[in-house]
C-alpha cells in the first residue's frame, strides 16, 4: 500500500507539499498540484482519513453505534446509513455496544478521538450522560428521545396491527411479549397491542422479554412451561418470534393450527424460517437512509422540517398465521 512519502517521492516534492495539496491548505503552484495528483493516481494512494482529520480538525467520518450486530435487523439499518453516507462522500466507523453501557461509552470516546462529524446511535441508552455536551450532532435511529433528533417506526400502530391480525385469525389465549422497559419504541408497540387486546374478547398474558439474542431461547422455553395452553403469541421482535417458533415445533405444536405467531421487524431471516414468519415490517433500510439524511442536514446547518421522523409499518402475512377472507 502506497504512503504519502511514496507520493512525495514520485512527484518530486516534499511530504508537506503533498499534504497541502490533499487538504487544499496553503498555496501550491498548479504544476505542483498536477504532479501530485498524477502521482496519487499512478500509485493508487488512499489518504488516511484519521490523519486528515487531525490535520483539518474535521473529518469525513461518521460514527454508527449499534446495540447488537447479531440481530439481523441492525445490519439492515446500517446498510441504509452506509449507502446514504457513501453518496455524500463520507465513511462510517461502526461500533457494537452489545447492549452494554460501558461499551457504548468506550465507542463514543473512540468516535471523539477520530474526530467524527456526527453520530447515529441505535443503542438502548438514549437519555444517558455520554450523549450530552458533545461537540458534534447525534441522531437516534429506531429509538426516541426528547433531547436529540430521531428516526423510528410507528410502534404503537405496529402493535395494534399485530394484535388485530392475530385476533381476527382466531386466537383466544394470547401471550404478549413486552420488550425492554427502557426503550420507548418497544413500549410503544407493547401499548398498541395492549390497547387492542383490552378492547377485544380474548384472554392474554403479558411476558417481559429482552431483545437479546442470548435470552430468546430461554424465554421461549419458559413461555410454554408457564402458559402451555396459549394459542397465539405477539412477539417483541423477530428473534424472539423465531425462538418461540422453534420451541413450539419442538414440543409438537402445529403452526398455525394450534398456535399463531406474529413477529416484529421483518428481518431477512423471517421469510426463510419454516414455516415463514408473519410479522410487522419496519422499513429498516429506509430508516437508516433517513437518519443519515437528517444528520447531514444538521451538519450542513440546513433547516429541519421534522426533528423526529416516524415511518409507517405494515403487516406481512406469511404462514405462522391462518388465512382469512378479506371481508372477515
PDB file of C-alpha atoms in Angstrom, residues 33-187:
ATOM      1  CA  UNK A  33      -0.716  20.136  -7.905  1.00  0.00           C
ATOM      2  CA  UNK A  34      -0.787  18.361 -11.255  1.00  0.00           C
ATOM      3  CA  UNK A  35       2.330  16.310 -10.454  1.00  0.00           C
ATOM      4  CA  UNK A  36       0.995  15.369  -7.029  1.00  0.00           C
ATOM      5  CA  UNK A  37      -2.420  14.335  -8.390  1.00  0.00           C
ATOM      6  CA  UNK A  38      -0.777  12.300 -11.156  1.00  0.00           C
ATOM      7  CA  UNK A  39       1.395  10.548  -8.567  1.00  0.00           C
ATOM      8  CA  UNK A  40      -1.664   9.818  -6.397  1.00  0.00           C
ATOM      9  CA  UNK A  41      -3.455   8.298  -9.375  1.00  0.00           C
ATOM     10  CA  UNK A  42      -0.427   6.293 -10.529  1.00  0.00           C
ATOM     11  CA  UNK A  43       0.241   4.852  -7.064  1.00  0.00           C
ATOM     12  CA  UNK A  44      -3.464   4.427  -6.240  1.00  0.00           C
ATOM     13  CA  UNK A  45      -2.823   6.257  -2.997  1.00  0.00           C
ATOM     14  CA  UNK A  46      -5.691   6.390  -0.461  1.00  0.00           C
ATOM     15  CA  UNK A  47      -5.353   9.181   2.116  1.00  0.00           C
ATOM     16  CA  UNK A  48      -5.554   8.193   5.763  1.00  0.00           C
ATOM     17  CA  UNK A  49      -8.858   9.659   6.948  1.00  0.00           C
ATOM     18  CA  UNK A  50      -7.773   9.801  10.580  1.00  0.00           C
ATOM     19  CA  UNK A  51      -4.576  11.643   9.701  1.00  0.00           C
ATOM     20  CA  UNK A  52      -6.513  14.080   7.533  1.00  0.00           C
ATOM     21  CA  UNK A  53      -8.991  14.708  10.333  1.00  0.00           C
ATOM     22  CA  UNK A  54      -6.160  15.510  12.737  1.00  0.00           C
ATOM     23  CA  UNK A  55      -4.696  17.942  10.200  1.00  0.00           C
ATOM     24  CA  UNK A  56      -8.006  19.648   9.426  1.00  0.00           C
ATOM     25  CA  UNK A  57      -9.628  19.282  12.852  1.00  0.00           C
ATOM     26  CA  UNK A  58     -12.520  17.940  10.780  1.00  0.00           C
ATOM     27  CA  UNK A  59     -13.090  14.622   9.078  1.00  0.00           C
ATOM     28  CA  UNK A  60     -15.346  12.793   6.676  1.00  0.00           C
ATOM     29  CA  UNK A  61     -16.065  10.154   9.317  1.00  0.00           C
ATOM     30  CA  UNK A  62     -19.398   9.410  10.987  1.00  0.00           C
ATOM     31  CA  UNK A  63     -19.884   7.082  13.955  1.00  0.00           C
ATOM     32  CA  UNK A  64     -22.649   4.460  13.857  1.00  0.00           C
ATOM     33  CA  UNK A  65     -23.397   2.712  17.135  1.00  0.00           C
ATOM     34  CA  UNK A  66     -25.477  -0.484  17.140  1.00  0.00           C
ATOM     35  CA  UNK A  67     -26.751  -2.395  20.201  1.00  0.00           C
ATOM     36  CA  UNK A  68     -26.262  -5.981  18.961  1.00  0.00           C
ATOM     37  CA  UNK A  69     -25.000  -6.870  15.487  1.00  0.00           C
ATOM     38  CA  UNK A  70     -26.161 -10.475  15.937  1.00  0.00           C
ATOM     39  CA  UNK A  71     -29.719  -9.236  15.454  1.00  0.00           C
ATOM     40  CA  UNK A  72     -30.158  -9.059  11.644  1.00  0.00           C
ATOM     41  CA  UNK A  73     -32.403  -6.010  11.978  1.00  0.00           C
ATOM     42  CA  UNK A  74     -29.491  -3.743  12.860  1.00  0.00           C
ATOM     43  CA  UNK A  75     -27.259  -4.568   9.873  1.00  0.00           C
ATOM     44  CA  UNK A  76     -30.247  -3.604   7.697  1.00  0.00           C
ATOM     45  CA  UNK A  77     -30.331  -0.222   9.428  1.00  0.00           C
ATOM     46  CA  UNK A  78     -26.571   0.060   8.931  1.00  0.00           C
ATOM     47  CA  UNK A  79     -26.828  -0.660   5.203  1.00  0.00           C
ATOM     48  CA  UNK A  80     -29.219   2.242   4.761  1.00  0.00           C
ATOM     49  CA  UNK A  81     -26.952   4.584   6.715  1.00  0.00           C
ATOM     50  CA  UNK A  82     -23.840   3.452   4.850  1.00  0.00           C
ATOM     51  CA  UNK A  83     -25.340   3.790   1.365  1.00  0.00           C
ATOM     52  CA  UNK A  84     -26.517   7.330   2.053  1.00  0.00           C
ATOM     53  CA  UNK A  85     -23.217   8.352   3.631  1.00  0.00           C
ATOM     54  CA  UNK A  86     -21.202   6.964   0.729  1.00  0.00           C
ATOM     55  CA  UNK A  87     -23.267   9.035  -1.674  1.00  0.00           C
ATOM     56  CA  UNK A  88     -22.345  12.048   0.458  1.00  0.00           C
ATOM     57  CA  UNK A  89     -18.634  11.162   0.254  1.00  0.00           C
ATOM     58  CA  UNK A  90     -18.457  10.129   3.916  1.00  0.00           C
ATOM     59  CA  UNK A  91     -17.306   6.969   5.692  1.00  0.00           C
ATOM     60  CA  UNK A  92     -18.606   5.065   8.717  1.00  0.00           C
ATOM     61  CA  UNK A  93     -16.929   3.831  11.864  1.00  0.00           C
ATOM     62  CA  UNK A  94     -19.259   1.154  13.267  1.00  0.00           C
ATOM     63  CA  UNK A  95     -19.367   0.149  16.908  1.00  0.00           C
ATOM     64  CA  UNK A  96     -21.234  -2.768  18.506  1.00  0.00           C
ATOM     65  CA  UNK A  97     -22.251  -1.942  22.077  1.00  0.00           C
ATOM     66  CA  UNK A  98     -23.530  -5.461  22.934  1.00  0.00           C
ATOM     67  CA  UNK A  99     -26.293  -3.721  24.907  1.00  0.00           C
ATOM     68  CA  UNK A 100     -23.658  -2.727  27.495  1.00  0.00           C
ATOM     69  CA  UNK A 101     -23.459   0.888  28.625  1.00  0.00           C
ATOM     70  CA  UNK A 102     -19.723   0.680  29.306  1.00  0.00           C
ATOM     71  CA  UNK A 103     -19.018  -0.413  25.712  1.00  0.00           C
ATOM     72  CA  UNK A 104     -21.273   2.349  24.458  1.00  0.00           C
ATOM     73  CA  UNK A 105     -19.256   4.931  26.400  1.00  0.00           C
ATOM     74  CA  UNK A 106     -15.987   3.492  25.081  1.00  0.00           C
ATOM     75  CA  UNK A 107     -17.169   3.735  21.475  1.00  0.00           C
ATOM     76  CA  UNK A 108     -18.312   7.327  21.934  1.00  0.00           C
ATOM     77  CA  UNK A 109     -14.811   8.140  23.183  1.00  0.00           C
ATOM     78  CA  UNK A 110     -13.339   6.343  20.166  1.00  0.00           C
ATOM     79  CA  UNK A 111     -15.547   8.374  17.842  1.00  0.00           C
ATOM     80  CA  UNK A 112     -14.402  11.580  19.544  1.00  0.00           C
ATOM     81  CA  UNK A 113     -10.745  10.596  19.208  1.00  0.00           C
ATOM     82  CA  UNK A 114     -11.273  10.027  15.483  1.00  0.00           C
ATOM     83  CA  UNK A 115     -12.840  13.481  15.044  1.00  0.00           C
ATOM     84  CA  UNK A 116     -16.161  12.216  13.718  1.00  0.00           C
ATOM     85  CA  UNK A 117     -18.508  14.918  12.474  1.00  0.00           C
ATOM     86  CA  UNK A 118     -21.580  13.196  13.903  1.00  0.00           C
ATOM     87  CA  UNK A 119     -23.029  10.032  15.454  1.00  0.00           C
ATOM     88  CA  UNK A 120     -26.032   7.904  14.559  1.00  0.00           C
ATOM     89  CA  UNK A 121     -26.980   5.716  17.508  1.00  0.00           C
ATOM     90  CA  UNK A 122     -29.428   2.803  17.746  1.00  0.00           C
ATOM     91  CA  UNK A 123     -28.464   1.832  21.293  1.00  0.00           C
ATOM     92  CA  UNK A 124     -30.589   1.421  24.396  1.00  0.00           C
ATOM     93  CA  UNK A 125     -29.406   4.417  26.429  1.00  0.00           C
ATOM     94  CA  UNK A 126     -30.596   7.476  24.515  1.00  0.00           C
ATOM     95  CA  UNK A 127     -31.050   9.684  27.564  1.00  0.00           C
ATOM     96  CA  UNK A 128     -27.751   8.917  29.277  1.00  0.00           C
ATOM     97  CA  UNK A 129     -24.908  11.314  30.053  1.00  0.00           C
ATOM     98  CA  UNK A 130     -22.439  10.253  27.293  1.00  0.00           C
ATOM     99  CA  UNK A 131     -24.631  11.942  24.662  1.00  0.00           C
ATOM    100  CA  UNK A 132     -24.749  15.266  26.462  1.00  0.00           C
ATOM    101  CA  UNK A 133     -22.422  18.170  25.685  1.00  0.00           C
ATOM    102  CA  UNK A 134     -20.839  16.543  22.625  1.00  0.00           C
ATOM    103  CA  UNK A 135     -19.233  18.878  20.088  1.00  0.00           C
ATOM    104  CA  UNK A 136     -20.974  17.170  17.144  1.00  0.00           C
ATOM    105  CA  UNK A 137     -24.608  16.272  16.427  1.00  0.00           C
ATOM    106  CA  UNK A 138     -26.286  12.983  17.337  1.00  0.00           C
ATOM    107  CA  UNK A 139     -29.278  11.371  15.616  1.00  0.00           C
ATOM    108  CA  UNK A 140     -31.013   8.361  17.151  1.00  0.00           C
ATOM    109  CA  UNK A 141     -32.205   5.532  14.924  1.00  0.00           C
ATOM    110  CA  UNK A 142     -35.027   3.144  15.873  1.00  0.00           C
ATOM    111  CA  UNK A 143     -35.016   4.987  19.181  1.00  0.00           C
ATOM    112  CA  UNK A 144     -36.852   8.047  20.501  1.00  0.00           C
ATOM    113  CA  UNK A 145     -35.560  10.716  22.835  1.00  0.00           C
ATOM    114  CA  UNK A 146     -36.551  14.207  23.907  1.00  0.00           C
ATOM    115  CA  UNK A 147     -33.015  15.538  23.600  1.00  0.00           C
ATOM    116  CA  UNK A 148     -31.938  14.593  20.051  1.00  0.00           C
ATOM    117  CA  UNK A 149     -33.468  14.179  16.577  1.00  0.00           C
ATOM    118  CA  UNK A 150     -34.570  10.652  15.732  1.00  0.00           C
ATOM    119  CA  UNK A 151     -35.944   8.304  13.078  1.00  0.00           C
ATOM    120  CA  UNK A 152     -38.163   5.434  14.169  1.00  0.00           C
ATOM    121  CA  UNK A 153     -41.048   3.203  13.125  1.00  0.00           C
ATOM    122  CA  UNK A 154     -44.664   3.698  14.187  1.00  0.00           C
ATOM    123  CA  UNK A 155     -44.516   1.262  17.072  1.00  0.00           C
ATOM    124  CA  UNK A 156     -47.940   1.978  18.543  1.00  0.00           C
ATOM    125  CA  UNK A 157     -49.679   1.328  15.234  1.00  0.00           C
ATOM    126  CA  UNK A 158     -47.461  -1.722  14.676  1.00  0.00           C
ATOM    127  CA  UNK A 159     -48.516  -3.208  17.996  1.00  0.00           C
ATOM    128  CA  UNK A 160     -52.200  -2.595  17.232  1.00  0.00           C
ATOM    129  CA  UNK A 161     -51.831  -4.223  13.817  1.00  0.00           C
ATOM    130  CA  UNK A 162     -50.215  -7.331  15.323  1.00  0.00           C
ATOM    131  CA  UNK A 163     -52.963  -7.740  17.928  1.00  0.00           C
ATOM    132  CA  UNK A 164     -55.741  -7.046  15.434  1.00  0.00           C
ATOM    133  CA  UNK A 165     -54.429  -9.593  12.926  1.00  0.00           C
ATOM    134  CA  UNK A 166     -53.900 -12.402  15.445  1.00  0.00           C
ATOM    135  CA  UNK A 167     -57.361 -11.863  16.976  1.00  0.00           C
ATOM    136  CA  UNK A 168     -59.233 -11.803  13.662  1.00  0.00           C
ATOM    137  CA  UNK A 169     -57.492 -15.030  12.720  1.00  0.00           C
ATOM    138  CA  UNK A 170     -58.986 -16.763  15.757  1.00  0.00           C
ATOM    139  CA  UNK A 171     -56.518 -16.712  18.676  1.00  0.00           C
ATOM    140  CA  UNK A 172     -58.274 -16.508  22.061  1.00  0.00           C
ATOM    141  CA  UNK A 173     -55.458 -17.129  24.597  1.00  0.00           C
ATOM    142  CA  UNK A 174     -52.604 -14.850  23.675  1.00  0.00           C
ATOM    143  CA  UNK A 175     -49.123 -14.212  25.061  1.00  0.00           C
ATOM    144  CA  UNK A 176     -47.999 -10.599  24.583  1.00  0.00           C
ATOM    145  CA  UNK A 177     -44.246 -10.115  24.849  1.00  0.00           C
ATOM    146  CA  UNK A 178     -43.187  -6.787  26.295  1.00  0.00           C
ATOM    147  CA  UNK A 179     -39.761  -5.564  25.157  1.00  0.00           C
ATOM    148  CA  UNK A 180     -37.171  -3.665  27.235  1.00  0.00           C
ATOM    149  CA  UNK A 181     -38.770  -1.145  29.578  1.00  0.00           C
ATOM    150  CA  UNK A 182     -36.103   1.484  28.863  1.00  0.00           C
ATOM    151  CA  UNK A 183     -36.884   1.585  25.123  1.00  0.00           C
ATOM    152  CA  UNK A 184     -39.751   3.858  24.163  1.00  0.00           C
ATOM    153  CA  UNK A 185     -40.043   2.190  20.755  1.00  0.00           C
ATOM    154  CA  UNK A 186     -40.523  -1.210  22.419  1.00  0.00           C
ATOM    155  CA  UNK A 187     -43.073   0.212  24.832  1.00  0.00           C
TER     156      UNK A 187
END
